[in-house]
Coordinates of C-alpha atoms in Angstrom, one line a residue:
Chain A
M282 CA 129.0 49.6 59.2
K283 CA 128.4 52.4 61.6
V284 CA 131.8 52.0 63.2
D285 CA 133.6 52.1 59.9
E286 CA 132.0 55.3 58.8
I287 CA 132.6 57.1 62.0
T288 CA 136.3 56.2 62.1
K289 CA 136.7 57.8 58.7
I290 CA 136.3 61.2 60.3
P291 CA 139.7 62.9 60.8
K292 CA 141.3 62.5 64.2
V293 CA 138.8 59.9 65.3
L294 CA 140.9 57.3 67.2
G295 CA 138.3 54.6 67.3
A296 CA 134.7 53.6 67.7
G297 CA 132.8 50.6 69.0
L298 CA 129.6 49.0 70.0
A299 CA 129.4 47.3 73.4
T300 CA 126.9 45.4 75.5
D301 CA 125.5 46.9 78.7
D302 CA 128.0 44.9 80.6
G303 CA 131.0 46.1 78.6
F304 CA 131.6 43.3 76.1
I305 CA 132.5 44.4 72.6
I306 CA 130.0 43.8 69.8
E307 CA 131.9 45.7 67.1
S308 CA 134.8 48.0 67.1
K309 CA 137.5 49.7 65.0
F310 CA 140.5 51.5 66.6
I311 CA 143.8 52.7 65.5
V312 CA 146.9 50.8 66.5
G313 CA 147.8 51.3 70.2
Y314 CA 144.3 51.7 71.5
D315 CA 142.6 48.8 73.4
P316 CA 138.9 48.7 72.4
E317 CA 138.0 46.5 75.4
K318 CA 139.2 49.1 77.8
F319 CA 137.0 51.8 76.1
S320 CA 134.1 49.5 75.8
S321 CA 134.2 48.7 79.5
M322 CA 134.6 52.4 80.3
A323 CA 131.6 53.2 78.1
A324 CA 129.5 50.6 79.8
Q325 CA 130.6 51.8 83.3
I326 CA 129.9 55.4 82.5
M327 CA 126.5 54.6 81.0
K328 CA 125.6 52.5 84.0
R329 CA 126.5 55.4 86.3
I330 CA 124.5 57.9 84.3
K331 CA 121.4 55.7 84.2
K332 CA 121.6 55.1 87.9
C333 CA 122.3 58.7 88.9
L334 CA 119.9 60.5 86.6
N335 CA 117.4 57.7 86.4
I336 CA 117.1 57.7 82.6
E337 CA 117.2 54.9 80.1
K338 CA 118.1 56.6 76.8
T339 CA 120.9 59.1 77.0
S340 CA 124.1 60.2 75.3
A341 CA 127.1 62.0 76.7
I342 CA 130.3 63.7 75.6
F343 CA 133.3 63.8 77.9
Y344 CA 136.1 66.2 77.2
A345 CA 139.4 65.0 78.7
S346 CA 142.8 66.7 78.6
N347 CA 143.9 64.7 75.6
S348 CA 140.8 63.4 73.9
V349 CA 137.0 63.5 73.7
F350 CA 134.9 60.5 74.4
F351 CA 131.4 60.0 73.1
V352 CA 129.0 57.5 74.5
K353 CA 125.4 56.8 73.4
N354 CA 122.8 54.3 74.5
T355 CA 121.2 52.7 71.4
E356 CA 118.8 49.8 70.8
E357 CA 121.8 47.7 69.6
G358 CA 124.0 48.5 72.6
I359 CA 126.3 51.2 73.9
F360 CA 127.9 53.1 71.0
F361 CA 131.1 54.9 71.8
V362 CA 133.7 56.9 70.0
I363 CA 137.0 58.4 71.0
C364 CA 138.8 61.2 69.1
K365 CA 141.5 63.6 69.6
K366 CA 140.8 66.8 71.4
D367 CA 141.2 68.9 68.3
A368 CA 138.9 66.8 66.2
N369 CA 135.7 68.3 64.8
I370 CA 133.5 67.3 67.7
G371 CA 130.4 68.7 66.1
L372 CA 130.9 66.6 63.0
V373 CA 131.5 63.5 65.0
K374 CA 128.4 64.2 67.1
I375 CA 126.2 64.7 64.0
N376 CA 127.5 61.4 62.5
I377 CA 126.8 59.5 65.7
D378 CA 123.3 60.9 65.9
R379 CA 122.7 59.9 62.2
K380 CA 124.1 56.5 62.4
T381 CA 122.4 55.5 65.7
Chain B
M287 CA 97.4 65.3 166.8
I288 CA 95.8 65.8 170.1
K289 CA 96.5 63.4 172.9
R290 CA 93.2 61.9 173.8
G291 CA 94.0 60.1 176.9
D292 CA 95.7 62.2 179.5
D293 CA 95.1 65.8 178.3
M294 CA 92.3 66.6 180.7
S295 CA 92.9 63.9 183.2
D296 CA 95.6 66.0 185.0
E297 CA 93.3 68.9 185.3
L298 CA 90.4 66.7 186.4
A299 CA 92.7 65.2 189.0
M300 CA 93.8 68.6 190.1
D301 CA 90.2 69.9 190.2
S302 CA 89.0 68.6 193.5
G303 CA 85.5 69.6 192.7
A304 CA 85.4 67.8 189.3
L305 CA 82.1 66.4 188.5
I306 CA 81.6 62.8 187.4
F307 CA 80.2 63.8 184.0
A308 CA 83.4 65.6 183.2
T309 CA 85.4 62.5 184.0
L310 CA 83.1 60.4 182.0
A311 CA 83.3 62.8 179.0
D312 CA 87.1 62.7 179.2
V313 CA 86.9 58.9 178.9
Y314 CA 84.6 59.2 175.9
L315 CA 86.9 61.7 174.2
S316 CA 89.9 59.5 174.9
S317 CA 88.0 56.7 173.3
G318 CA 87.1 58.8 170.3
M319 CA 83.4 58.8 171.2
V320 CA 83.1 62.6 170.6
D321 CA 79.4 62.8 170.1
E322 CA 78.8 61.0 173.3
A323 CA 81.2 63.3 175.1
I324 CA 79.5 66.4 173.8
S325 CA 76.1 65.0 174.8
I326 CA 77.3 64.3 178.4
L327 CA 79.1 67.7 178.7
K328 CA 76.1 69.6 177.4
D329 CA 73.8 67.8 179.8
G330 CA 76.2 68.4 182.7
L331 CA 76.8 72.0 181.8
S332 CA 73.0 72.6 181.7
R333 CA 73.0 71.7 185.4
N334 CA 76.4 73.3 186.2
P335 CA 76.8 76.2 183.8
T336 CA 79.7 77.8 185.6
Y337 CA 81.9 74.7 185.4
T338 CA 84.8 76.1 183.3
L339 CA 86.7 72.8 182.9
A340 CA 83.6 71.1 181.4
K341 CA 83.3 74.0 178.9
L342 CA 87.0 73.6 178.1
M343 CA 86.3 69.9 177.5
L344 CA 83.3 70.8 175.3
G345 CA 85.4 73.1 173.3
R346 CA 88.0 70.4 172.8
A347 CA 85.2 67.9 171.9
Y348 CA 83.9 70.3 169.2
Y349 CA 87.4 70.7 167.9
M350 CA 87.8 66.9 167.7
K351 CA 84.5 66.7 165.9
G352 CA 85.6 69.3 163.4
D353 CA 83.2 72.0 164.4
I354 CA 86.0 74.6 164.8
K355 CA 83.8 77.7 165.0
E356 CA 81.8 76.3 167.8
A357 CA 85.0 75.2 169.6
V358 CA 86.4 78.7 169.2
K359 CA 83.2 80.2 170.5
I360 CA 83.2 78.1 173.6
L361 CA 87.0 78.5 174.3
E362 CA 86.9 82.2 173.7
G363 CA 83.9 82.3 176.1
I364 CA 85.9 80.9 178.9
Y365 CA 89.1 82.7 178.1
D366 CA 88.6 85.3 180.8
D367 CA 88.3 82.6 183.4
A368 CA 90.6 80.0 181.9
G369 CA 93.1 82.2 180.0
G370 CA 95.9 80.9 182.1
S371 CA 95.1 77.3 181.2
E372 CA 97.6 75.5 179.0
N373 CA 94.9 73.5 177.2
T374 CA 92.7 76.5 176.6
N375 CA 95.5 78.3 174.8
L376 CA 96.6 75.1 173.1
Y377 CA 93.1 74.3 171.6
L378 CA 92.6 77.9 170.6
G379 CA 95.9 77.7 168.8
H380 CA 94.7 74.4 167.1
C381 CA 91.4 76.0 166.2
Y382 CA 92.8 79.2 164.7
K383 CA 95.4 77.1 162.9
K384 CA 92.6 75.1 161.3
L385 CA 90.8 78.3 160.4
G386 CA 93.9 79.6 158.7
E387 CA 94.3 82.5 161.1
V388 CA 98.0 82.1 161.5
D389 CA 98.8 85.1 163.7
K390 CA 96.2 84.2 166.2
A391 CA 97.3 80.5 166.2
I392 CA 100.9 81.6 166.8
K393 CA 99.8 83.9 169.6
Y394 CA 98.0 81.1 171.4
Y395 CA 100.7 78.5 170.8
E396 CA 103.3 81.0 172.2
L397 CA 101.1 81.6 175.3
T398 CA 100.9 77.8 175.6
C399 CA 104.7 77.6 175.5
K400 CA 105.0 80.3 178.1
I401 CA 102.8 78.3 180.4
N402 CA 104.5 75.1 179.6
P403 CA 107.7 75.5 177.6
E404 CA 107.8 71.7 177.0
N405 CA 104.4 71.4 175.4
K406 CA 105.2 69.5 172.2
E407 CA 102.0 70.2 170.4
A408 CA 102.4 73.9 170.8
K409 CA 106.1 73.7 169.7
Q410 CA 105.2 71.7 166.7
G411 CA 102.4 74.1 165.8
L412 CA 104.9 77.0 166.0
E413 CA 107.4 75.2 163.9
V414 CA 104.8 74.6 161.2
L415 CA 103.3 78.1 161.3
K416 CA 106.3 80.3 161.8
P417 CA 108.2 79.4 158.6
K418 CA 104.9 79.9 156.7
S419 CA 104.5 83.3 158.2
V420 CA 108.1 84.1 157.2
K421 CA 107.5 82.9 153.7
V422 CA 104.4 85.0 153.5
E423 CA 106.4 88.0 154.6
K424 CA 109.0 87.3 151.9
V425 CA 106.4 87.0 149.3
K426 CA 105.0 90.3 150.4
I427 CA 108.4 91.8 150.1
E428 CA 108.9 90.3 146.6
K429 CA 105.5 91.5 145.5
S430 CA 106.0 94.9 147.0
P431 CA 106.1 97.4 144.1
E432 CA 108.7 99.6 145.8
P433 CA 111.9 97.9 144.5
V434 CA 110.4 97.8 141.0
K435 CA 109.8 101.4 141.2
I436 CA 113.3 102.0 142.2
E437 CA 114.6 100.0 139.1
E438 CA 112.2 101.9 136.9
I439 CA 113.5 105.2 138.2
K440 CA 117.1 103.9 137.5
V441 CA 116.1 103.1 134.0
E442 CA 114.6 106.5 133.6
K443 CA 117.7 108.0 134.9
M444 CA 119.9 106.2 132.4
P445 CA 119.3 108.4 129.4
E446 CA 120.8 111.3 131.3
P447 CA 124.4 110.4 130.7
I448 CA 123.6 109.8 127.1
M449 CA 122.3 113.3 127.0
V450 CA 125.5 114.5 128.5
E451 CA 127.4 112.7 125.8
K452 CA 125.2 114.3 123.2
V453 CA 126.0 117.7 124.7
K454 CA 129.7 116.9 124.5
V455 CA 129.3 115.9 120.8
E456 CA 127.6 119.1 120.1
K457 CA 130.4 121.0 121.8
A458 CA 133.0 119.0 119.9
P459 CA 133.0 121.0 116.7
E460 CA 134.5 124.0 118.4
P461 CA 138.0 122.6 118.8
V462 CA 137.7 121.1 115.3
K463 CA 137.3 124.6 113.9
I464 CA 140.3 125.8 115.8
E465 CA 142.6 123.0 114.5
E466 CA 141.6 122.8 110.8
A467 CA 144.5 120.5 110.0
K468 CA 143.2 117.9 112.4
V469 CA 139.8 118.1 110.9
E470 CA 141.3 117.3 107.5
K471 CA 143.0 114.3 108.9
M472 CA 139.8 113.1 110.5
P473 CA 138.2 111.5 107.4
E474 CA 141.1 109.0 107.0
P475 CA 140.3 106.8 110.0
A476 CA 136.7 106.9 108.8
K477 CA 137.7 105.4 105.5
I478 CA 139.6 102.7 107.2
E479 CA 136.5 101.9 109.2
M480 CA 134.4 101.6 106.1
E481 CA 136.9 99.2 104.6
K482 CA 136.7 97.1 107.7
V483 CA 132.9 97.0 107.4
E484 CA 133.1 95.8 103.8
E485 CA 135.4 92.8 104.7
P486 CA 132.7 90.5 106.1
L487 CA 130.5 91.3 103.1
E488 CA 133.1 89.7 100.9
F489 CA 132.8 86.5 102.9
E490 CA 129.1 86.6 102.9
I491 CA 128.8 86.9 99.1
P492 CA 132.0 85.4 97.7
L493 CA 130.4 84.6 94.3
E494 CA 129.1 88.0 93.8
P495 CA 131.3 88.6 90.7
L496 CA 129.6 85.6 89.1
R497 CA 126.2 87.1 89.2
K498 CA 126.5 89.2 86.0
P499 CA 127.9 86.5 83.7
V500 CA 125.6 83.9 85.2
N501 CA 122.6 86.2 84.6
R502 CA 123.8 86.6 81.0
L503 CA 123.9 82.8 80.6
L504 CA 120.5 82.4 82.3
S505 CA 119.1 85.0 79.9
I506 CA 119.5 82.5 77.0
K507 CA 116.0 81.1 76.4
A508 CA 117.0 77.5 76.3
V509 CA 118.9 77.7 79.6
K510 CA 116.8 76.4 82.5
G511 CA 119.2 77.0 85.3
A512 CA 122.7 76.6 86.6
F513 CA 124.5 75.6 89.8
I514 CA 128.0 75.3 91.2
C515 CA 128.9 72.3 93.3
S516 CA 132.2 70.9 94.6
K517 CA 133.7 67.7 93.2
D518 CA 132.5 65.8 96.2
G519 CA 128.9 66.7 95.4
L520 CA 128.2 69.6 97.8
L521 CA 126.2 72.5 96.5
I522 CA 128.1 75.8 96.4
E523 CA 125.7 78.2 94.7
N524 CA 122.4 77.6 93.1
Y525 CA 121.1 79.6 90.2
Y526 CA 118.3 77.1 89.4
K527 CA 115.5 78.2 91.7
D528 CA 112.8 76.1 90.1
R529 CA 114.4 72.8 91.2
T530 CA 114.1 71.7 94.7
D531 CA 116.3 68.6 94.3
I532 CA 119.4 70.5 93.3
E533 CA 121.5 69.0 96.1
E534 CA 120.7 65.5 94.9
I535 CA 121.6 66.5 91.3
C536 CA 124.9 67.9 92.6
A537 CA 125.7 64.6 94.2
M538 CA 124.8 62.7 91.0
I539 CA 126.8 65.0 88.8
A540 CA 129.8 64.7 91.0
A541 CA 129.4 60.9 91.0
I542 CA 129.4 60.8 87.2
H543 CA 132.3 63.2 87.0
N544 CA 134.4 61.2 89.4
E545 CA 133.6 57.9 87.7
V546 CA 134.6 59.3 84.3
E547 CA 137.7 60.9 85.8
E548 CA 138.9 57.6 87.2
S549 CA 138.3 55.9 83.9
F550 CA 140.1 58.5 81.9
K551 CA 143.1 58.4 84.3
Y552 CA 143.1 54.6 84.0
L553 CA 143.3 55.0 80.2
N554 CA 145.9 57.8 80.4
E555 CA 143.5 60.2 78.7
G556 CA 144.0 62.9 81.3
C557 CA 141.4 64.7 83.4
V558 CA 137.8 65.5 82.5
D559 CA 137.5 69.1 81.4
K560 CA 133.8 69.1 80.7
F561 CA 131.0 66.9 79.7
T562 CA 127.4 67.0 78.4
I563 CA 124.7 64.5 79.1
E564 CA 121.7 64.6 76.8
K565 CA 118.4 63.4 78.3
E566 CA 115.0 63.3 76.5
D567 CA 113.8 66.6 77.9
E568 CA 117.0 68.4 78.8
T569 CA 120.7 68.6 78.4
V570 CA 123.2 68.8 81.3
C571 CA 126.4 70.6 80.6
V572 CA 129.1 70.2 83.3
I573 CA 132.4 72.2 83.3
T574 CA 135.1 71.6 85.8
A575 CA 136.5 74.7 87.5
G576 CA 139.3 73.8 89.7
A577 CA 137.7 71.9 92.6
S578 CA 134.3 72.9 91.5
L579 CA 131.8 71.8 88.9
F580 CA 129.7 74.4 87.1
T581 CA 126.6 72.8 85.8
V582 CA 124.1 74.3 83.3
V583 CA 120.8 72.7 82.6
T584 CA 119.3 73.5 79.2
Q585 CA 116.3 72.4 77.2
S586 CA 117.0 69.5 74.8
G587 CA 118.4 70.5 71.5
T588 CA 120.3 73.5 72.8
N589 CA 123.6 74.0 71.1
P590 CA 126.1 73.0 73.8
G591 CA 128.7 75.1 72.1
L592 CA 126.8 78.3 73.0
V593 CA 126.6 77.2 76.6
F594 CA 130.3 76.5 76.7
V595 CA 131.2 79.9 75.3
Y596 CA 129.1 81.7 77.8
A597 CA 130.2 79.4 80.6
R598 CA 133.9 80.0 79.9
K599 CA 133.8 83.5 81.5
I600 CA 131.9 82.1 84.4
I601 CA 134.5 79.4 84.8
D602 CA 137.3 82.0 84.9
E603 CA 135.4 83.8 87.6
I604 CA 134.8 80.6 89.6
M605 CA 138.5 79.8 89.3
G606 CA 139.4 83.2 90.5
V607 CA 137.1 83.0 93.5
L608 CA 137.1 79.3 94.5
G609 CA 140.5 78.3 92.9

């Protein structure tokens, strides 16, 4: 449910929910994007943040050259979203915060 | 040490009128029986008070016993009569050596050596005492205040040439007045020197241009602090004075950045421009600036957009300075 609603936002390329070790629980991506790669990346980044900053609950937004990657630690797992760089990042963030 | 066996035996043999108590006392002294020797000698001298050789032996006995002052008293007492005796001089030398009167000891040892140049005890005594006396003299020379005074005088004289230079400087304006054109040209090298002085300052504070924009950023209420670190985690500039673990945070931020960068490259998503990490109590905003990372720590709930807007100018400055 969460994933479906997020991916309806314009220029969102995909979203997913993954376990702490990077396995996909739920995901929805546009054609050409491998959800497993992003789930593993989300798990890896979250693991690194937890380890470095010594925190359990956290969320992060990474702005890359071509896209923006959201990752958030929730009770259900690691929630992640990828969207185009020119997407409404604020809107995506609000939606993520509401849905998780 | 003193020979106890044959020292006096020669003199006793030479003294045709030697009395038996003296011979017996010499045997006692040779055997180390000093008190017995003193007793016999005192007893014999009470009956033969002019017997110089016995007095010499008594002086030696007191020396061997350790009563140096008594030994000196006896030996000095017979010196008018037995001043030419090798043993009298030798034991006086020994006594004065023990008393620490080096000059006198040397004097008697030297007299002993004059009488008998092969007297080993006198030679050894001189070898021991003469270097000491030389050292004492050296110390005296070192301690003597005279050379110090000379140095002080030199130091006092030093300012004089400075005074002369000053006088020259005071006289300098005269030719300057004459050649006005040269005076006008003078300030130019002075400006060059000023520029040269400013050069090291640029190296000392390379991030000086950042101060104003950073202060503007820090003036935002929600902003706790900021710092610049390299991508390998080394602190470049700290604007977050309240935190003592900034260097650790730098390393952690760099680790996160590098991890994400690798992942993004693997997924062909390009390089990381910036990222925000929201914690329960604060938000960390990191912006890449060439080879550096500019990190701003804010209170939780702060609009990251505001931070990024303010940070943009700082990033441009960082790029300009650090590349």
